[in-house]
Amino acid sequence: MDILFAQIQADLRSNDALRQSGALLQALQQSAAGRDISVIAKSAVEEIVASPASAISKKLAFDLIRSTRLTADLWETVCTGIRTDLDFPDPDVTAAAVSILAAIPSHRLGKLIADCNKEIANCFDSPSDNLRFSITETLGCILARDDLVTLCENNMNLLDRVSIWWSRIGQNMLDRSDAVSKVAFESVGRLFQEFESKRMSRLAGDKLVDSENSVAIRSNWVSYMVDFVWRKRNALMARSLILPVESFRATVYPIVYAVKAVASGAIEVIKKLSKSSKNANGNTLDSGNAEKFVGVSDVVSHLAPFLASSLDPALIFEVAINMLYLADVPGGKPEWASASTIAILTLWDRQEFSSARESIVRAVVTNLHLLDLNMQVSLFKRLLHMVRNLRAESDRMHALACICRTALCVDLFAKESVRRGQKPLPGTDIASLFEDARIRDDLNSVTSKSLFREELVATLVESCFQLSLPLPEQKNSGMESRVIGALAYGTGYGALNWTEPALEVVEVCRPCVKWDCEGRTYAIDCYLKLLVRLCHIYDTRGGVKRVKDGASQDQILNETRLQNLQRELVKDLREVNTPRICTRLIWAIAEHIDLEGLDPLLADDPEDPLNIIISNIHKVLFNIDSSATSTNRLQDVQAVLLCAQRLGSRHARAGQLLTKELEEFRNNGLADSVNKHQCRLILQRIKYVASHPGKQVGRAQDRKLEGLVHKAILELWRPDPSELTLLLTKGIDSTLLKVPPIAHTLTGSSDPCYVEAYHLTDSSDGRITLHLKVLNLTEIELNRVDIRVGLSGALYFMDGSPQAVRQLRDLNSQDPVLCSVTVGVSHFERCALWVQVLYYPFHGSGVPVDYEGDYTEEDPQIMRQKRSLRPELGEPVILRCQPYKIPLTELLLPHKISPVEYFRLWPSLPAIVEYTGTYTYEGSGFKATAAQQYGASPFLSGLKSLSSKPFHKVCSHIIRTVAGFQLCFAAKTWYGGFLGMMIFGASEVSRNVDLGDETTTMICKFVVRASDASITKEIGSDLQAWLDDLTDGGVEYVPEDEVKVAAAERLRISMERIALLKAARPPPKAPKSDDDKEEEDEEEGGDEDKKKKEKENGEEDGKKGPSTLSKLTAEEVEHRALQSAVLQEWHMLCKDRSTKDN
């Protein structure tokens, strides 16, 4: 290999262009094979780039540079060679030099293109088509990137030059050369795409956060280009027609984007963002609505022939997508969308487009709302089959969501049209849309290996819930405007109109309660939630309303349908195949069924709904199958017991039947002590209700009326404050404001350079940006300082390099210099960035440098870099900084979840880690209780930083004394893994008590469960570091051995105190006669002053009998008892677990 490299270097040093190009081709082959060619790259830079050579050699040398990493000095040589080649007489050599500008590092690019402004302008005027093509293509890639926008933000001269270059690129769309015209169209399209999505900036590397000025700069360029394309649209369309057909595709998006921006009014928003004085003083576009519509129609007429005549599937798809984009403008015609949709659907069977079927479905379903009602209905069943066959889950879910939303829109729109006197359109109701034989068979099948039916039901139901929310603000344009318009049209006569399609959904999806989904219940749970919501809204417990009560005919019809559905579901209880679903279905029906409407003559009929419900309650209570996959017996029994309590309390016959069942269950061995006590309480309540008829119903109605009145009054008189009001009232203390990141010092106090750092995260792209501030603390000016950043853990650089180097120039004393490094995070793991500072105190002094030192600790590439340094740099001084550790919590996102869903999911999480931590807080008694946390209670002081961490607080259960608490949190990793955390706290008085407030130790038991074992493994690898990340150092980890020793010591001390108290107790006195008692009473009356004194001293009267009075309320007593049971259960679980471990 060394011989081959030597031969390549020798050929590069020759003046033969043929030998040089052959050597460069061999070097590119070695680079493609993964070999290190940095030595050859150095020779190529010195012999080809920095010296006169042929255009082909220059082009190959620049390709070689792109495939390897160069040192800072070699980049300096490359920039010098580019400046020389831009003045070269041969335009092909200049074109080759221009092409490498896109690969120049950002920190060098600004100065280079500013210095070469004149040469770049001459390239646009060159008679060479190749040179004009190269400058248009290269600048089109560079000028739209985020890093160049940031450079323009800080350099007004550069901004003016870049704006001029954009105007030249726009003019090149009309260039005489087809290649130049095509690449100019592509460059303008890239500018528009970057304004919308920033795709190219993300591919280029660092993703910068837009500032207000950078948005204004990019908006100014976009608004200028939109104006240009709108004014020249006829010429541009004519120019695109004479391009080769394979180049026509590049011309479609720029023209369509600009025309739609003008027609929809989006250009006005863009101009407001640009903050340009020209745009502020006068509008350059004074087009009326008629001219805008004519402009859109001209573009559609220009594109429409390619839908039918083109043989290129990619061109058909591009034209159809952009015509759909235009169909959404004000005045757009459904025919435009219909033609585009038909053209896209014809690609489904094209062999060359078979790998892009997801794109076809996504394009059609996303724009389904643009079609007329008849075509939406006719396409519906075909789309369902197309979606069913999609491979990617994300595409299938998105398509299903669009289809379900369309189904609800069609149903609402058709019903509202009938209400307004129009002719009904057949097949627009939910049942008809989903009446396909295959879909129907899938829904009615008990077992099925396909997940599609579960996805369909869950998506339909969740779409109904979204429909129940307030509609978003309707905009003048955009893909969602017609959807919002259709929904607003359909719900125009009241807020409850969404319940009509929701009622059809629960009717269509009714067979799902019989499914056997191998333990999966999400879709059925969603269905039951919607059913309960509808029953609550229509108040089905009270029966069907009547006309004389003010009910409309639609309301009576809907309530009747819902009541019939309830009775059908009662019959389905016998065919339910999942025990967990059986319990939930009993709860959903029994809570809302109209018991008073049942026929009393059918009380003995086994088909009576009440008899069926009670027989299924019996089945759940006496179910002995306790396998984890099929049932959760404890939870099921609790649910049906509560159901029995409510059912028996509101209906006499139900109370009689349930009394028999509960008595039988209470005396059965399947009931534990808790169940037996619950049965006793429920039986007492049913007995009380039976003996006091009418009172419970009145009280329930009172509670319901009270809740409704309070809610209405609060909504009117105390509405929720807006975010602006909160910011104005609370100021910087508002939780709406993001807390700025805290900078950490990485250097020592005596180091000549001070370095501090903070980081920003971007969870959407999985990236972390480290921002560094370097301060020269010496009294001399440092001409050069290098910042080297290495990685550990799951971090990686975008280009795959092992480290990053940032070169800083001319650091004045006490003058801070900023730089940043962006890295990616591959998975959930602890990670850190390692920073080294290399500064050159002898830079430029000409001091000879001895490189014979030991560089074994450095990697080979850095060693080669040091050996290749120029002598005037001098020996660098290396400062090793503290590692910058990324908290593990930074890789989490809060996951909003209801308590019911959280506790349903908790037992199924396979990975678990448990540990104990402690913290101390001051204060005791009711000063520290959670019941009085209106002020600044110290009770949870050690965990207060959890509020700023990326966790969603699911629920909290606080003990109302100093006993403890229970908190539940939920989060997800950046990569979708679920993490749940429960914290159990129990406090005790510390042994070492100082004067003043009592210091109390809070012992916290942390239980973390996750969906993946790698998450808990990473947390458990360093528990103290995890606690520091969670609580900012507020909680200290305690090993389990120490916890057991401390518990044993507390038990021993308690036993000793009990023994002392028993020993000090006085012996019981003999019973006295009545006379003796009277004498004692008289003595007590005579010693009244003495007793007062004793009470003042805190002494209790020993002769005082036991009292039933308590200072605690009934609620506090119940709370204490409940918390004691929770803590006792927790201790028993810990005891059982330790017994199993032993």
Tab-separated table of C-alpha atoms in Angstrom, residues 581-812:
chain	number	residue	atom	x	y	z
A	581	ILE	CA	-62.907	-6.223	28.683
A	582	CYS	CA	-65.893	-7.977	30.293
A	583	THR	CA	-65.344	-5.999	33.506
A	584	ARG	CA	-64.901	-2.700	31.691
A	585	LEU	CA	-67.977	-3.293	29.553
A	586	ILE	CA	-70.050	-4.062	32.683
A	587	TRP	CA	-68.875	-0.785	34.195
A	588	ALA	CA	-69.586	1.223	31.025
A	589	ILE	CA	-73.130	-0.157	30.692
A	590	ALA	CA	-74.226	-0.439	34.328
A	591	GLU	CA	-73.301	3.159	35.094
A	592	HIS	CA	-75.512	4.585	32.328
A	593	ILE	CA	-78.278	2.107	31.538
A	594	ASP	CA	-81.886	3.146	32.198
A	595	LEU	CA	-82.943	0.672	34.907
A	596	GLU	CA	-86.314	2.337	35.445
A	597	GLY	CA	-87.197	1.706	31.817
A	598	LEU	CA	-86.873	-2.080	32.125
A	599	ASP	CA	-90.053	-4.124	31.910
A	600	PRO	CA	-90.910	-5.379	35.444
A	601	LEU	CA	-92.849	-8.295	33.951
A	602	LEU	CA	-89.552	-9.696	32.593
A	603	ALA	CA	-87.825	-9.741	35.965
A	604	ASP	CA	-87.487	-13.532	35.856
A	605	ASP	CA	-86.463	-13.656	32.212
A	606	PRO	CA	-82.790	-14.648	31.748
A	607	GLU	CA	-82.681	-12.265	28.749
A	608	ASP	CA	-83.547	-9.282	30.926
A	609	PRO	CA	-80.594	-6.792	30.742
A	610	LEU	CA	-80.332	-6.479	34.536
A	611	ASN	CA	-80.214	-10.262	34.961
A	612	ILE	CA	-77.491	-10.527	32.305
A	613	ILE	CA	-75.409	-7.796	34.001
A	614	ILE	CA	-75.671	-9.426	37.422
A	615	SER	CA	-74.850	-12.881	36.039
A	616	ASN	CA	-71.688	-11.451	34.488
A	617	ILE	CA	-70.813	-9.719	37.758
A	618	HIS	CA	-71.107	-13.170	39.353
A	619	LYS	CA	-68.809	-14.573	36.666
A	620	VAL	CA	-66.131	-11.942	37.404
A	621	LEU	CA	-66.369	-12.339	41.188
A	622	PHE	CA	-65.992	-16.113	41.045
A	623	ASN	CA	-63.461	-16.216	38.211
A	624	ILE	CA	-60.526	-18.385	39.319
A	625	ASP	CA	-58.417	-17.735	36.215
A	626	SER	CA	-55.783	-15.299	37.506
A	627	SER	CA	-53.213	-15.565	34.716
A	628	ALA	CA	-51.542	-12.239	34.016
A	629	THR	CA	-52.226	-12.290	30.273
A	630	SER	CA	-55.988	-12.784	30.468
A	631	THR	CA	-57.128	-10.991	33.617
A	632	ASN	CA	-56.135	-8.752	36.463
A	633	ARG	CA	-58.376	-10.258	39.122
A	634	LEU	CA	-57.712	-7.715	41.870
A	635	GLN	CA	-58.573	-4.798	39.620
A	636	ASP	CA	-61.567	-6.570	38.068
A	637	VAL	CA	-63.066	-7.451	41.453
A	638	GLN	CA	-62.625	-3.889	42.701
A	639	ALA	CA	-64.356	-2.543	39.578
A	640	VAL	CA	-67.383	-4.856	39.782
A	641	LEU	CA	-67.770	-4.260	43.531
A	642	LEU	CA	-67.949	-0.501	42.937
A	643	CYS	CA	-70.306	-1.194	40.058
A	644	ALA	CA	-72.475	-3.335	42.333
A	645	GLN	CA	-72.544	-0.562	44.946
A	646	ARG	CA	-73.769	2.036	42.453
A	647	LEU	CA	-76.159	-0.337	40.733
A	648	GLY	CA	-77.713	-1.587	43.960
A	649	SER	CA	-78.017	1.941	45.358
A	650	ARG	CA	-80.166	3.253	42.532
A	651	HIS	CA	-82.521	0.339	41.824
A	652	ALA	CA	-84.440	-1.802	44.303
A	653	ARG	CA	-84.534	-5.057	42.301
A	654	ALA	CA	-80.842	-4.712	41.473
A	655	GLY	CA	-80.158	-4.224	45.194
A	656	GLN	CA	-82.033	-7.422	46.072
A	657	LEU	CA	-80.215	-9.509	43.451
A	658	LEU	CA	-76.812	-8.054	44.308
A	659	THR	CA	-77.309	-8.611	48.035
A	660	LYS	CA	-77.532	-12.334	47.372
A	661	GLU	CA	-74.418	-12.286	45.155
A	662	LEU	CA	-72.379	-10.235	47.614
A	663	GLU	CA	-73.323	-12.418	50.556
A	664	GLU	CA	-72.274	-15.494	48.624
A	665	PHE	CA	-68.979	-13.899	47.556
A	666	ARG	CA	-68.300	-12.629	51.069
A	667	ASN	CA	-68.543	-16.165	52.480
A	668	ASN	CA	-66.456	-17.673	49.678
A	669	GLY	CA	-62.735	-18.429	49.962
A	670	LEU	CA	-61.983	-16.338	46.839
A	671	ALA	CA	-62.633	-13.117	48.812
A	672	ASP	CA	-59.728	-11.750	50.830
A	673	SER	CA	-60.122	-9.629	53.955
A	674	VAL	CA	-60.297	-6.374	52.001
A	675	ASN	CA	-63.026	-7.736	49.700
A	676	LYS	CA	-65.016	-8.970	52.688
A	677	HIS	CA	-64.925	-5.548	54.369
A	678	GLN	CA	-65.947	-3.908	51.081
A	679	CYS	CA	-68.862	-6.320	50.695
A	680	ARG	CA	-69.997	-5.534	54.237
A	681	LEU	CA	-69.945	-1.775	53.549
A	682	ILE	CA	-71.754	-2.184	50.212
A	683	LEU	CA	-74.427	-4.371	51.795
A	684	GLN	CA	-74.969	-1.796	54.542
A	685	ARG	CA	-75.356	0.934	51.954
A	686	ILE	CA	-77.807	-1.092	49.862
A	687	LYS	CA	-79.777	-1.895	53.016
A	688	TYR	CA	-79.840	1.787	54.006
A	689	VAL	CA	-81.027	2.855	50.557
A	690	ALA	CA	-83.752	0.196	50.618
A	691	SER	CA	-85.009	1.476	53.987
A	692	HIS	CA	-84.826	5.173	52.958
A	693	PRO	CA	-86.187	5.323	49.406
A	694	GLY	CA	-85.942	8.644	47.597
A	695	LYS	CA	-83.216	10.261	49.716
A	696	GLN	CA	-80.241	8.928	47.758
A	697	VAL	CA	-81.724	9.952	44.418
A	698	GLY	CA	-82.331	13.478	45.676
A	699	ARG	CA	-78.822	13.756	47.060
A	700	ALA	CA	-77.290	12.513	43.808
A	701	GLN	CA	-79.299	15.072	41.849
A	702	ASP	CA	-78.219	17.779	44.297
A	703	ARG	CA	-74.561	16.882	43.833
A	704	LYS	CA	-74.943	16.890	40.052
A	705	LEU	CA	-76.765	20.258	40.106
A	706	GLU	CA	-74.128	21.729	42.412
A	707	GLY	CA	-71.333	20.666	40.081
A	708	LEU	CA	-73.051	22.061	36.988
A	709	VAL	CA	-73.869	25.396	38.667
A	710	HIS	CA	-70.352	25.860	40.039
A	711	LYS	CA	-68.793	25.023	36.684
A	712	ALA	CA	-71.029	27.459	34.804
A	713	ILE	CA	-70.440	30.286	37.291
A	714	LEU	CA	-66.662	29.778	37.317
A	715	GLU	CA	-66.479	29.698	33.513
A	716	LEU	CA	-68.321	33.006	33.382
A	717	TRP	CA	-66.787	34.878	36.313
A	718	ARG	CA	-63.359	33.247	36.646
A	719	PRO	CA	-62.195	32.149	33.171
A	720	ASP	CA	-58.730	30.674	32.803
A	721	PRO	CA	-56.209	33.478	32.269
A	722	SER	CA	-54.432	33.692	28.957
A	723	GLU	CA	-50.712	33.112	28.581
A	724	LEU	CA	-50.172	36.845	28.078
A	725	THR	CA	-51.999	37.628	31.333
A	726	LEU	CA	-49.879	35.077	33.206
A	727	LEU	CA	-46.691	36.547	31.801
A	728	LEU	CA	-47.746	40.086	32.717
A	729	THR	CA	-48.801	39.154	36.272
A	730	LYS	CA	-46.148	36.609	37.193
A	731	GLY	CA	-43.309	37.929	35.079
A	732	ILE	CA	-40.141	35.910	35.164
A	733	ASP	CA	-41.601	33.539	37.740
A	734	SER	CA	-44.120	32.236	35.199
A	735	THR	CA	-43.750	28.601	34.233
A	736	LEU	CA	-44.539	29.557	30.634
A	737	LEU	CA	-41.081	31.076	30.230
A	738	LYS	CA	-38.322	28.647	29.476
A	739	VAL	CA	-35.494	28.673	31.975
A	740	PRO	CA	-32.225	29.678	30.260
A	741	PRO	CA	-29.544	26.989	30.375
A	742	ILE	CA	-26.975	27.168	33.180
A	743	ALA	CA	-23.376	27.534	32.051
A	744	HIS	CA	-20.770	25.221	33.630
A	745	THR	CA	-17.130	26.151	34.056
A	746	LEU	CA	-14.780	23.575	32.524
A	747	THR	CA	-11.363	25.045	33.439
A	748	GLY	CA	-9.509	25.638	36.670
A	749	SER	CA	-9.100	28.956	38.432
A	750	SER	CA	-5.415	29.308	37.463
A	751	ASP	CA	-5.702	28.296	33.798
A	752	PRO	CA	-4.690	30.943	31.251
A	753	CYS	CA	-7.903	30.349	29.279
A	754	TYR	CA	-11.329	30.344	30.907
A	755	VAL	CA	-13.896	28.054	29.269
A	756	GLU	CA	-17.552	27.740	30.175
A	757	ALA	CA	-20.215	25.783	28.348
A	758	TYR	CA	-23.926	25.104	28.154
A	759	HIS	CA	-25.952	22.891	25.861
A	760	LEU	CA	-29.216	23.024	23.917
A	761	THR	CA	-31.131	19.947	22.821
A	762	ASP	CA	-33.207	19.237	19.733
A	763	SER	CA	-35.233	16.091	20.358
A	764	SER	CA	-36.894	16.147	16.938
A	765	ASP	CA	-33.575	15.622	15.159
A	766	GLY	CA	-31.828	13.827	18.023
A	767	ARG	CA	-29.080	16.445	18.346
A	768	ILE	CA	-27.284	18.322	21.095
A	769	THR	CA	-25.413	21.586	20.561
A	770	LEU	CA	-22.613	22.518	22.967
A	771	HIS	CA	-22.002	26.280	23.172
A	772	LEU	CA	-18.577	27.323	24.442
A	773	LYS	CA	-17.329	30.703	25.657
A	774	VAL	CA	-13.541	31.061	25.672
A	775	LEU	CA	-11.914	33.941	27.565
A	776	ASN	CA	-8.232	34.832	27.323
A	777	LEU	CA	-7.124	35.534	30.905
A	778	THR	CA	-3.525	36.353	29.999
A	779	GLU	CA	-2.260	39.866	29.331
A	780	ILE	CA	-1.007	39.009	25.851
A	781	GLU	CA	-2.970	38.568	22.666
A	782	LEU	CA	-3.270	34.945	21.567
A	783	ASN	CA	-3.128	34.788	17.784
A	784	ARG	CA	-4.471	31.266	17.618
A	785	VAL	CA	-6.406	28.960	19.938
A	786	ASP	CA	-7.714	25.520	18.910
A	787	ILE	CA	-10.685	23.917	20.649
A	788	ARG	CA	-10.770	20.127	20.336
A	789	VAL	CA	-13.920	18.281	21.330
A	790	GLY	CA	-14.058	14.505	21.772
A	791	LEU	CA	-17.060	12.332	22.508
A	792	SER	CA	-17.999	9.417	24.728
A	793	GLY	CA	-21.199	7.437	25.065
A	794	ALA	CA	-23.939	7.624	22.451
A	795	LEU	CA	-22.728	10.854	20.830
A	796	TYR	CA	-21.413	11.077	17.264
A	797	PHE	CA	-20.448	13.789	14.790
A	798	MET	CA	-22.505	14.184	11.641
A	799	ASP	CA	-19.547	13.540	9.339
A	800	GLY	CA	-18.423	10.459	11.271
A	801	SER	CA	-15.168	12.015	12.466
A	802	PRO	CA	-13.856	11.056	15.932
A	803	GLN	CA	-13.457	14.652	17.101
A	804	ALA	CA	-14.136	18.263	16.172
A	805	VAL	CA	-11.666	21.143	15.979
A	806	ARG	CA	-12.594	24.820	16.142
A	807	GLN	CA	-9.852	27.345	15.354
A	808	LEU	CA	-10.126	30.744	17.040
A	809	ARG	CA	-7.985	33.651	15.888
A	810	ASP	CA	-6.788	36.835	17.597
A	811	LEU	CA	-8.052	36.428	21.151
A	812	ASN	CA	-7.560	39.721	22.950
